[in-house]
Coordinates of C-alpha atoms and ligand atoms in Angstrom, one line a residue:
M1 CA 6.0 -28.8 -0.5
R2 CA 6.4 -31.2 -3.4
F3 CA 10.2 -31.2 -3.4
F4 CA 10.7 -31.0 0.3
P5 CA 11.1 -34.7 1.2
V6 CA 13.0 -35.6 -2.0
L7 CA 15.6 -32.9 -1.5
S8 CA 16.2 -33.4 2.2
L9 CA 16.7 -37.2 1.7
L10 CA 19.1 -36.5 -1.2
A11 CA 21.0 -33.9 0.8
L12 CA 21.4 -36.2 3.8
S13 CA 22.6 -39.3 1.9
R14 CA 25.0 -37.3 -0.3
A15 CA 26.4 -35.3 2.6
A16 CA 27.1 -38.6 4.4
V17 CA 29.1 -40.0 1.5
I18 CA 30.4 -37.2 -0.7
P19 CA 32.2 -34.4 1.1
L20 CA 31.9 -32.1 -1.9
R21 CA 28.1 -32.1 -1.5
R22 CA 28.4 -30.8 2.0
S23 CA 27.4 -27.3 0.9
L24 CA 23.9 -28.6 0.0
N25 CA 23.6 -29.7 3.6
E26 CA 24.9 -26.4 4.9
R27 CA 22.5 -24.5 2.7
Q28 CA 19.6 -26.2 4.5
A29 CA 21.1 -25.4 7.9
A30 CA 21.8 -21.8 7.0
P31 CA 19.5 -19.3 8.5
K32 CA 16.6 -18.3 6.3
L33 CA 16.5 -14.5 5.7
V34 CA 13.6 -12.2 5.0
V35 CA 14.4 -8.8 3.5
A36 CA 12.4 -6.0 2.0
H37 CA 12.9 -4.1 -1.2
F38 CA 13.5 -0.4 -0.3
M39 CA 13.2 2.4 -2.8
V40 CA 15.9 4.9 -1.8
G41 CA 14.5 7.1 -4.6
N42 CA 11.5 7.9 -2.3
T43 CA 13.7 9.1 0.6
F44 CA 14.7 12.6 -0.6
P45 CA 13.5 14.3 2.6
Y46 CA 14.7 11.5 5.0
T47 CA 16.5 12.4 8.2
L48 CA 18.7 10.0 10.1
Q49 CA 15.8 9.5 12.5
D50 CA 13.5 8.5 9.6
W51 CA 15.9 5.7 8.8
V52 CA 16.1 4.7 12.4
D53 CA 12.3 4.6 12.6
D54 CA 12.1 2.4 9.5
I55 CA 14.8 0.0 10.7
N56 CA 13.0 -0.4 14.0
L57 CA 9.6 -0.9 12.3
A58 CA 11.2 -3.5 9.9
S59 CA 13.0 -5.4 12.7
A60 CA 9.7 -5.6 14.6
A61 CA 8.1 -7.0 11.4
G62 CA 10.6 -9.9 11.3
L63 CA 12.7 -8.4 8.5
D64 CA 16.5 -9.0 8.5
A65 CA 17.5 -6.4 6.0
F66 CA 16.6 -3.8 3.4
A67 CA 17.6 -4.3 -0.2
L68 CA 18.5 -0.7 -1.0
H69 CA 17.2 0.0 -4.5
V70 CA 19.4 2.8 -5.8
G71 CA 19.6 4.8 -8.9
P72 CA 21.9 7.5 -10.2
D73 CA 20.7 10.6 -8.2
A74 CA 23.4 12.1 -5.8
F75 CA 20.9 12.2 -2.9
Q76 CA 20.5 8.4 -3.1
D77 CA 24.2 8.2 -2.3
T78 CA 23.8 10.5 0.7
Q79 CA 20.7 8.5 1.8
T80 CA 22.6 5.3 1.5
T81 CA 25.2 6.7 3.9
N82 CA 22.4 7.8 6.2
A83 CA 20.9 4.3 6.1
F84 CA 24.2 2.6 7.1
Q85 CA 24.7 5.2 9.9
A86 CA 21.2 4.6 11.2
A87 CA 21.6 0.8 11.1
Q88 CA 24.9 1.2 13.1
Q89 CA 23.2 3.5 15.5
V90 CA 20.3 1.1 16.1
G91 CA 23.1 -1.4 16.7
S92 CA 20.8 -4.2 16.0
T93 CA 21.5 -7.1 13.7
F94 CA 19.5 -5.3 11.0
K95 CA 21.4 -5.3 7.7
L96 CA 21.4 -3.5 4.4
F97 CA 22.6 -4.4 0.9
F98 CA 22.4 -3.0 -2.6
S99 CA 19.8 -3.6 -5.2
L100 CA 21.3 -1.7 -8.1
D101 CA 18.6 -0.3 -10.4
M102 CA 20.2 -1.2 -13.8
S103 CA 17.2 0.1 -15.6
V104 CA 18.5 3.6 -14.8
L105 CA 22.2 3.2 -13.8
P106 CA 24.5 3.5 -16.8
C107 CA 26.1 0.3 -17.9
A108 CA 27.2 0.7 -21.5
T109 CA 30.9 1.4 -20.9
T110 CA 33.9 0.2 -18.9
D111 CA 33.8 3.5 -17.0
D112 CA 30.2 2.7 -16.0
G113 CA 31.5 -0.6 -14.7
A114 CA 34.2 1.2 -12.7
A115 CA 31.6 3.6 -11.2
L116 CA 29.3 0.7 -10.2
R117 CA 32.1 -1.3 -8.6
A118 CA 33.2 1.8 -6.6
R119 CA 29.6 2.4 -5.5
V120 CA 29.3 -1.1 -4.2
K121 CA 32.8 -1.4 -2.6
N122 CA 32.2 1.9 -0.7
F123 CA 29.8 0.1 1.6
T124 CA 30.4 -3.7 1.5
S125 CA 32.9 -3.6 4.4
N126 CA 30.4 -1.8 6.6
P127 CA 29.4 -4.0 9.7
N128 CA 25.8 -3.6 8.8
Y129 CA 26.2 -4.8 5.2
L130 CA 24.3 -8.1 4.7
Q131 CA 26.5 -11.1 4.2
V132 CA 25.3 -14.4 2.6
N133 CA 27.6 -17.4 2.4
G134 CA 30.2 -15.2 4.2
L135 CA 30.2 -12.5 1.5
P136 CA 28.4 -9.2 0.9
L137 CA 25.2 -9.8 -1.0
V138 CA 24.8 -7.6 -4.1
S139 CA 21.5 -7.7 -6.0
T140 CA 20.0 -5.7 -8.9
F141 CA 16.7 -4.7 -10.4
A142 CA 17.2 -5.6 -14.1
G143 CA 20.6 -5.6 -15.8
E144 CA 19.9 -8.0 -18.6
S145 CA 20.9 -5.5 -21.2
C146 CA 24.2 -4.2 -19.6
T147 CA 27.4 -4.8 -21.6
F148 CA 29.8 -2.4 -19.9
G149 CA 31.5 -2.0 -23.3
Q150 CA 32.0 -5.8 -23.9
D151 CA 30.7 -8.0 -26.7
S152 CA 27.9 -9.6 -24.7
V153 CA 25.9 -9.1 -21.6
P154 CA 27.5 -12.1 -19.8
D155 CA 31.0 -10.9 -20.7
G156 CA 30.2 -7.4 -19.5
W157 CA 29.0 -8.6 -16.1
K158 CA 31.8 -11.1 -15.8
S159 CA 34.8 -9.0 -16.8
Q160 CA 33.6 -5.6 -15.6
F161 CA 31.8 -6.7 -12.4
A162 CA 31.7 -10.2 -11.0
Q163 CA 35.2 -11.3 -12.0
H164 CA 36.9 -7.9 -12.0
P165 CA 39.8 -7.8 -9.6
D166 CA 38.0 -5.1 -7.6
L167 CA 35.2 -7.5 -6.7
Q168 CA 36.2 -11.1 -7.6
G169 CA 35.7 -13.3 -4.6
Q170 CA 34.5 -10.3 -2.6
M171 CA 30.7 -10.5 -3.0
H172 CA 27.8 -12.8 -3.4
F173 CA 26.0 -11.7 -6.6
V174 CA 22.3 -12.4 -6.8
P175 CA 20.8 -10.1 -9.4
S176 CA 17.2 -10.1 -10.8
F177 CA 17.8 -10.1 -14.5
F178 CA 14.5 -10.2 -16.4
I179 CA 15.3 -13.2 -18.6
D180 CA 13.9 -16.6 -19.3
P181 CA 15.2 -18.6 -16.3
A182 CA 16.1 -21.4 -18.7
T183 CA 18.9 -19.0 -20.0
L184 CA 20.5 -18.4 -16.6
N185 CA 23.2 -20.9 -17.6
Q186 CA 24.6 -18.3 -19.9
F187 CA 25.8 -16.4 -16.8
G188 CA 28.6 -18.8 -15.6
G189 CA 31.2 -16.8 -13.7
V190 CA 28.7 -14.1 -13.0
L191 CA 25.9 -15.4 -10.9
D192 CA 26.0 -16.8 -7.3
G193 CA 22.2 -17.0 -7.5
T194 CA 19.1 -15.3 -8.8
F195 CA 16.4 -13.2 -7.5
A196 CA 13.0 -13.7 -9.1
F197 CA 11.6 -10.2 -8.7
N198 CA 8.3 -10.9 -10.5
S199 CA 7.6 -14.2 -8.7
G200 CA 5.5 -12.3 -6.2
W201 CA 2.6 -11.9 -8.6
P202 CA 0.9 -14.1 -11.2
V203 CA 2.2 -11.8 -13.9
Q204 CA 1.3 -14.1 -16.8
V205 CA -2.4 -13.6 -16.0
T206 CA -3.5 -11.1 -18.5
T207 CA -7.1 -10.4 -19.5
D208 CA -6.5 -12.3 -22.8
L209 CA -5.2 -15.3 -20.9
A210 CA -8.1 -15.2 -18.5
N211 CA -10.6 -14.9 -21.4
G212 CA -9.1 -18.0 -22.9
I213 CA -9.7 -20.1 -19.9
S214 CA -13.1 -18.9 -18.6
T215 CA -16.4 -18.0 -20.1
N216 CA -17.3 -15.5 -17.5
L217 CA -14.9 -13.0 -15.8
T218 CA -17.6 -10.5 -14.8
G219 CA -17.2 -9.3 -11.2
A220 CA -17.0 -12.3 -8.9
A221 CA -18.5 -14.8 -11.4
P222 CA -17.6 -18.2 -9.9
D223 CA -16.2 -19.8 -13.0
G224 CA -13.8 -16.8 -13.6
V225 CA -12.7 -16.9 -9.9
N226 CA -12.1 -20.7 -10.1
A227 CA -10.2 -20.4 -13.4
L228 CA -7.8 -17.9 -12.0
N229 CA -7.5 -19.4 -8.5
K230 CA -4.6 -21.8 -9.4
F231 CA -2.4 -18.9 -10.5
I232 CA -2.5 -17.1 -7.1
G233 CA 0.7 -17.6 -5.1
A234 CA 1.8 -20.5 -7.3
N235 CA 5.3 -21.8 -7.2
D236 CA 5.9 -22.0 -11.0
P237 CA 8.3 -19.1 -11.0
D238 CA 10.3 -20.7 -8.2
T239 CA 10.5 -24.0 -9.9
Q240 CA 11.7 -22.4 -13.1
A241 CA 14.3 -20.3 -11.4
I242 CA 15.6 -23.3 -9.3
Q243 CA 15.8 -25.4 -12.5
G244 CA 17.7 -22.6 -14.3
L245 CA 20.2 -22.4 -11.4
A246 CA 20.6 -26.2 -11.3
T247 CA 21.6 -26.1 -15.0
L248 CA 24.0 -23.3 -14.3
S249 CA 25.6 -25.0 -11.3
A250 CA 25.8 -28.3 -13.4
G251 CA 26.0 -30.6 -10.4
G252 CA 28.1 -28.2 -8.3
P253 CA 26.9 -26.7 -5.0
P254 CA 23.4 -25.2 -5.3
L255 CA 23.2 -21.5 -6.1
T256 CA 21.3 -19.0 -4.0
Y257 CA 17.6 -18.5 -4.8
M258 CA 15.8 -15.4 -3.5
A259 CA 12.0 -15.4 -4.1
A260 CA 9.6 -12.5 -4.0
V261 CA 6.4 -12.0 -2.1
S262 CA 4.2 -9.0 -2.6
P263 CA 0.8 -7.8 -1.2
W264 CA -0.5 -5.9 -4.2
F265 CA 0.3 -4.1 -7.5
F266 CA -1.4 -1.1 -9.0
T267 CA 0.3 1.7 -10.9
H268 CA -1.4 4.6 -12.7
F269 CA 1.0 7.0 -14.2
S270 CA -0.1 8.9 -17.4
P271 CA 1.8 8.7 -20.7
Q272 CA 3.2 12.2 -19.8
S273 CA 4.8 10.9 -16.6
F274 CA 6.1 7.4 -16.0
N275 CA 3.6 5.9 -18.5
K276 CA 2.6 2.9 -16.5
N277 CA -1.0 2.0 -16.0
F278 CA -1.7 -1.6 -15.0
I279 CA -2.4 -4.0 -12.2
F280 CA -1.2 -7.5 -11.5
L281 CA -3.8 -9.8 -10.1
A282 CA -3.5 -9.9 -6.3
D283 CA -6.9 -11.0 -5.2
Q284 CA -7.8 -14.2 -3.3
H285 CA -5.3 -13.5 -0.5
L286 CA -2.2 -13.4 -2.8
Y287 CA 0.0 -12.2 0.1
S288 CA -0.9 -15.0 2.4
R289 CA -1.0 -17.7 -0.3
R290 CA 2.4 -16.7 -1.8
W291 CA 3.9 -16.8 1.7
E292 CA 2.4 -20.2 2.3
T293 CA 3.9 -21.5 -0.9
L294 CA 7.4 -20.2 0.1
I295 CA 7.0 -21.7 3.6
A296 CA 6.2 -25.1 2.0
E297 CA 9.2 -24.9 -0.3
R298 CA 11.6 -23.3 2.2
N299 CA 14.2 -26.0 1.7
Q300 CA 14.8 -24.5 -1.7
V301 CA 14.4 -20.9 -0.9
D302 CA 17.4 -19.2 0.7
L303 CA 15.9 -15.7 1.0
V304 CA 12.5 -14.1 0.6
E305 CA 12.4 -10.5 -0.5
V306 CA 9.2 -8.6 0.3
V307 CA 8.4 -6.4 -2.7
T308 CA 8.3 -3.8 -1.3
W309 CA 8.8 -1.7 1.8
N310 CA 8.0 1.7 0.2
D311 CA 7.3 1.6 -3.5
F312 CA 4.2 3.8 -3.3
G313 CA 4.1 4.3 -7.1
E314 CA 3.3 0.6 -7.6
S315 CA 1.1 0.2 -4.5
H316 CA 3.0 -2.7 -3.0
Y317 CA 4.3 -1.0 0.1
I318 CA 4.0 -2.5 3.6
S319 CA 5.5 0.4 5.5
K320 CA 3.9 3.6 6.7
I321 CA 3.3 6.2 4.0
K322 CA 6.2 8.6 4.3
G323 CA 9.1 10.2 2.4
A324 CA 8.7 11.7 -1.1
L325 CA 6.1 9.9 -3.1
P326 CA 6.7 9.6 -6.8
P327 CA 4.9 12.7 -8.3
G328 CA 1.3 12.0 -8.9
S329 CA 1.1 8.7 -6.9
D330 CA -0.3 10.6 -3.8
A331 CA -3.6 10.4 -5.7
W332 CA -3.8 6.6 -5.2
V333 CA -1.6 6.3 -2.0
N334 CA -2.8 9.0 0.4
G335 CA -5.6 7.6 2.6
F336 CA -4.6 4.0 1.6
P337 CA -2.5 2.7 4.5
H338 CA -0.9 -0.7 4.2
D339 CA 1.1 -0.9 7.4
A340 CA -1.4 -3.4 8.9
F341 CA 0.5 -5.8 6.7
L342 CA 3.6 -5.4 8.9
D343 CA 2.1 -7.6 11.6
L344 CA 1.0 -10.2 9.0
T345 CA 4.5 -10.1 7.5
R346 CA 6.0 -10.9 11.0
I347 CA 3.7 -13.9 11.3
Y348 CA 4.7 -15.3 7.9
A349 CA 8.4 -14.4 8.1
T350 CA 8.6 -16.2 11.4
A351 CA 7.0 -19.3 9.9
F352 CA 9.4 -19.1 6.9
K353 CA 12.4 -18.9 9.2
T354 CA 11.4 -21.6 11.7
G355 CA 9.4 -24.0 9.4
A356 CA 6.6 -24.0 12.0
A357 CA 3.0 -23.2 10.8
P358 CA 2.1 -19.5 11.0
A359 CA 0.9 -19.1 14.5
A360 CA -1.6 -16.6 16.1
E361 CA 0.3 -14.6 18.7
K362 CA -3.1 -13.0 19.5
D363 CA -6.6 -12.9 18.0
Q364 CA -6.3 -10.5 15.1
I365 CA -8.4 -9.5 12.0
F366 CA -6.8 -8.1 8.9
M367 CA -8.9 -6.7 6.1
W368 CA -8.4 -5.0 2.8
S369 CA -10.4 -3.8 -0.2
R370 CA -10.1 -1.7 -3.3
P371 CA -12.2 1.5 -3.1
H372 CA -14.5 1.2 -6.1
P373 CA -16.0 -1.4 -8.5
A374 CA -13.6 -3.0 -11.0
N375 CA -16.0 -1.9 -13.7
A376 CA -16.5 1.7 -12.5
Q377 CA -16.6 4.6 -14.9
A378 CA -14.5 7.7 -14.1
S379 CA -13.6 10.9 -16.0
D380 CA -10.0 10.0 -15.5
P381 CA -7.9 10.8 -18.7
V382 CA -5.4 8.0 -17.8
G383 CA -8.1 5.4 -18.2
P384 CA -8.5 2.2 -16.2
P385 CA -5.4 0.1 -15.7
T386 CA -4.6 -2.9 -17.9
T387 CA -6.0 -6.1 -16.5
F388 CA -8.6 -4.3 -14.4
Q389 CA -11.3 -6.7 -15.6
L390 CA -9.9 -9.5 -13.6
T391 CA -10.1 -8.1 -10.1
Q392 CA -13.1 -9.0 -7.9
D393 CA -15.2 -6.6 -5.9
A394 CA -14.5 -8.1 -2.5
V395 CA -13.2 -7.4 1.0
W396 CA -10.4 -9.9 1.8
A397 CA -9.9 -10.9 5.4
V398 CA -7.2 -12.9 7.2
V399 CA -8.2 -13.9 10.7
M400 CA -5.5 -15.1 13.0
A401 CA -7.3 -17.0 15.8
T402 CA -5.7 -18.3 19.0
D403 CA -8.6 -20.9 19.1
A404 CA -11.7 -21.9 17.2
G405 CA -14.4 -19.2 17.0
S406 CA -16.9 -17.6 14.7
V407 CA -16.3 -14.6 12.4
T408 CA -19.0 -12.4 10.9
L409 CA -17.9 -10.1 8.0
N410 CA -20.3 -7.5 6.6
T411 CA -20.1 -4.8 4.0
S412 CA -23.6 -3.4 4.6
P413 CA -26.4 -4.1 7.1
T414 CA -27.8 -6.8 4.8
D415 CA -24.6 -8.1 3.2
S416 CA -23.2 -10.3 6.0
Q417 CA -21.6 -13.7 6.2
T418 CA -20.6 -15.8 9.2
F419 CA -17.8 -18.3 9.1
D420 CA -16.4 -20.9 11.6
V421 CA -12.7 -20.3 12.1
V422 CA -10.0 -22.6 13.4
A423 CA -6.9 -21.8 15.5
G424 CA -4.2 -20.3 13.2
V425 CA -4.7 -18.7 9.8
N426 CA -8.2 -18.2 8.3
K427 CA -8.6 -16.7 4.9
L428 CA -12.1 -15.3 4.3
S429 CA -13.8 -12.9 1.9
I430 CA -17.2 -11.2 1.2
P431 CA -18.4 -9.3 -1.8
I432 CA -18.7 -5.6 -1.7
A433 CA -21.0 -3.2 -3.6
P434 CA -21.2 0.6 -3.9
G435 CA -21.9 2.2 -0.5
G436 CA -20.3 -0.9 1.2
I437 CA -18.0 -0.6 4.3
M438 CA -15.6 -3.0 6.0
H439 CA -16.6 -4.7 9.2
G440 CA -15.6 -7.9 10.9
V441 CA -16.1 -9.4 14.3
L442 CA -14.5 -12.5 15.9
T443 CA -16.6 -14.1 18.6
R444 CA -15.9 -17.0 20.9
N445 CA -18.3 -18.6 23.4
G446 CA -20.7 -15.8 22.6
Q447 CA -18.3 -13.0 23.5
T448 CA -16.8 -10.5 21.1
V449 CA -13.0 -11.1 21.0
V450 CA -12.0 -8.6 18.3
E451 CA -13.9 -6.1 16.2
L452 CA -12.5 -4.3 13.2
A453 CA -14.6 -1.4 12.1
P454 CA -12.8 1.3 10.0
S455 CA -14.7 4.5 9.9
P456 CA -16.9 4.9 6.8
S457 CA -15.1 8.2 6.3
N458 CA -11.9 6.3 6.0
F459 CA -13.3 3.6 3.7
T460 CA -16.5 3.4 1.8
F461 CA -16.7 1.6 -1.5
N462 CA -17.6 4.3 -4.0
G463 CA -19.8 3.6 -7.0
S464 CA -18.9 6.9 -8.8
P465 CA -15.2 7.6 -8.4
T466 CA -13.7 10.7 -10.0
A467 CA -10.4 8.9 -10.7
F468 CA -9.4 5.2 -11.0
N469 CA -7.8 3.7 -7.9
Y470 CA -7.1 0.0 -7.7
N471 CA -4.9 0.3 -4.6
I472 CA -6.2 -1.1 -1.3
F473 CA -7.2 0.2 2.1
V474 CA -5.7 -2.2 4.7
A475 CA -6.8 -2.3 8.3
S476 CA -6.4 -4.6 11.3
A477 CA -7.5 -4.9 14.9
S478 CA -6.3 -7.2 17.7
A479 CA -7.6 -8.5 21.0
A480 CA -6.5 -6.2 23.8
Ligands
LIG501 C1 31.1 6.6 -0.5 O1 30.7 6.8 0.9 C2 30.8 8.1 1.4 C3 30.3 8.1 2.8 O2 30.7 6.9 3.5 C4 29.9 9.0 0.6 O3 30.1 10.3 1.0 C5 30.3 8.9 -0.9 O4 29.4 9.7 -1.6 C6 30.3 7.5 -1.4 N1 30.8 7.4 -2.7 C7 30.3 6.6 -3.6 C8 30.9 6.5 -4.9 O5 29.3 5.8 -3.3
LIG502 C1 -21.3 -13.8 -15.3 O1 -21.3 -13.8 -13.9 C2 -22.0 -12.6 -13.3 C3 -21.8 -12.6 -11.8 O2 -22.0 -13.9 -11.3 C4 -23.5 -12.8 -13.7 O3 -24.2 -11.7 -13.2 C5 -23.7 -12.9 -15.2 O4 -25.0 -13.1 -15.6 C6 -22.8 -13.9 -15.8 N1 -22.8 -13.9 -17.3 C7 -22.9 -14.9 -18.1 C8 -22.8 -14.7 -19.5 O5 -23.0 -16.1 -17.6
LIG503 C1 -8.9 7.9 9.1 O1 -9.0 9.3 8.6 C2 -8.5 10.2 9.6 C3 -8.9 11.6 9.1 O2 -8.4 11.8 7.8 C4 -7.0 10.0 9.7 O3 -6.5 10.8 10.7 C5 -6.8 8.5 10.1 O4 -5.4 8.3 10.2 C6 -7.5 7.6 9.2 N1 -7.3 6.2 9.7 C7 -6.9 5.2 8.9 C8 -6.9 3.9 9.5 O5 -6.7 5.4 7.7

């Protein structure tokens, strides 16, 4: 919000007098795109129909494309081919593009560079390949250590990829290097923009940081909640990336900025498997608030990437649970649907694209909660995830109301709160304790308009879990 008026005034006045600056003006007129990060590694058993179903589901959720996160397995190549065939079959405007996983794709030699270029070029002329600024968009996950046999990382990416005759002038390269955004200017001749993969979560909020700013982080202690509130959905990562790009472009046309939004993060792999056991703080309606930040600063954000469509291992999926889950992750994924977020995604994606406030298409209640107390004990050899201390025991609700009304949330017969709601988005929450359930009712003029009541057998907050699970159960209900 804070840069919106300044930038648009600047753009208008410059466009009027300096033709060179026209691209800044064009950027603001360019359609805003919303894409979703798609783990091709989870599609081993996918049929063509699975891809068609996912593309239809994603289109209905307001998404324009999947960022195909691909690694070295041969089946991922086959599934990439299936994905393009499905997109063509659907015949929609739905697009695909690469997000090359440089944390696993080899990138140490010139041969590695040649293989990567071939992989990209194999699909960039496909009619369903996403174009940005008239060129195929190519993104990455990581890549900040790749040299492709050259003396430095920037030289490697420049001579073996971005400026190599195979690709020079033939793609729009917007990787997500995990680097200090202030050093983006080292990548002249490489970057057409940047994707801030981690911008979806307040990743800097560790338990140590939180302890340093609050005296009480226990459960839902008010001073802890207040101290952490300002980090939720904040625009700092965007500001840093945009400043880094401005330094790189050095007064030239603005480069492409792709921001991330994500509903959750919990991963729980033992040291013997992927060895990842942590959460990022996603309480206090992170998904909604991050979207609201991106909508407010949409003049500086070209694309939003939802992280993710189907990364079950890290609990930030918005699609249905399907495909081949990373081994072991079924323990925290099965029984924890997130696809109610698809509808919420459409509401926010539409607002991001149009600039209009998120609108209630119908009266609708969304709710989510973790399944056990943050401080629960469990005989789980992996132990609780890093940062678990910061998450609140609460049911989070978003109520999309077509008009004013009243919402009652309750987690037990005695734990109940009633809120006045307004037309549009309402973000509400209520504490939850062992034995608690999720229940919400929207009433208007004394009549029940929507009731959301997941069965206690589907969701009951468990005081004595046998294993740690900081994933969320997500549910929604709409007026008929
Ligand atoms: C290129 O695409 C074809 C199908 O279109 C596929 O069979 C092949 O494996 C792909 N090769 C590479 C290097 O991606
Ligand atoms: C911290 O907050 C919790 C929850 O509000 C409360 O029960 C506890 O007494 C507080 N501890 C301190 C040291 O203030
Ligand atoms: C509730 O549980 C039943 C039985 O396991 C399952 O079929 C159904 O899909 C679940 N519903 C939700 C919303 O998770």
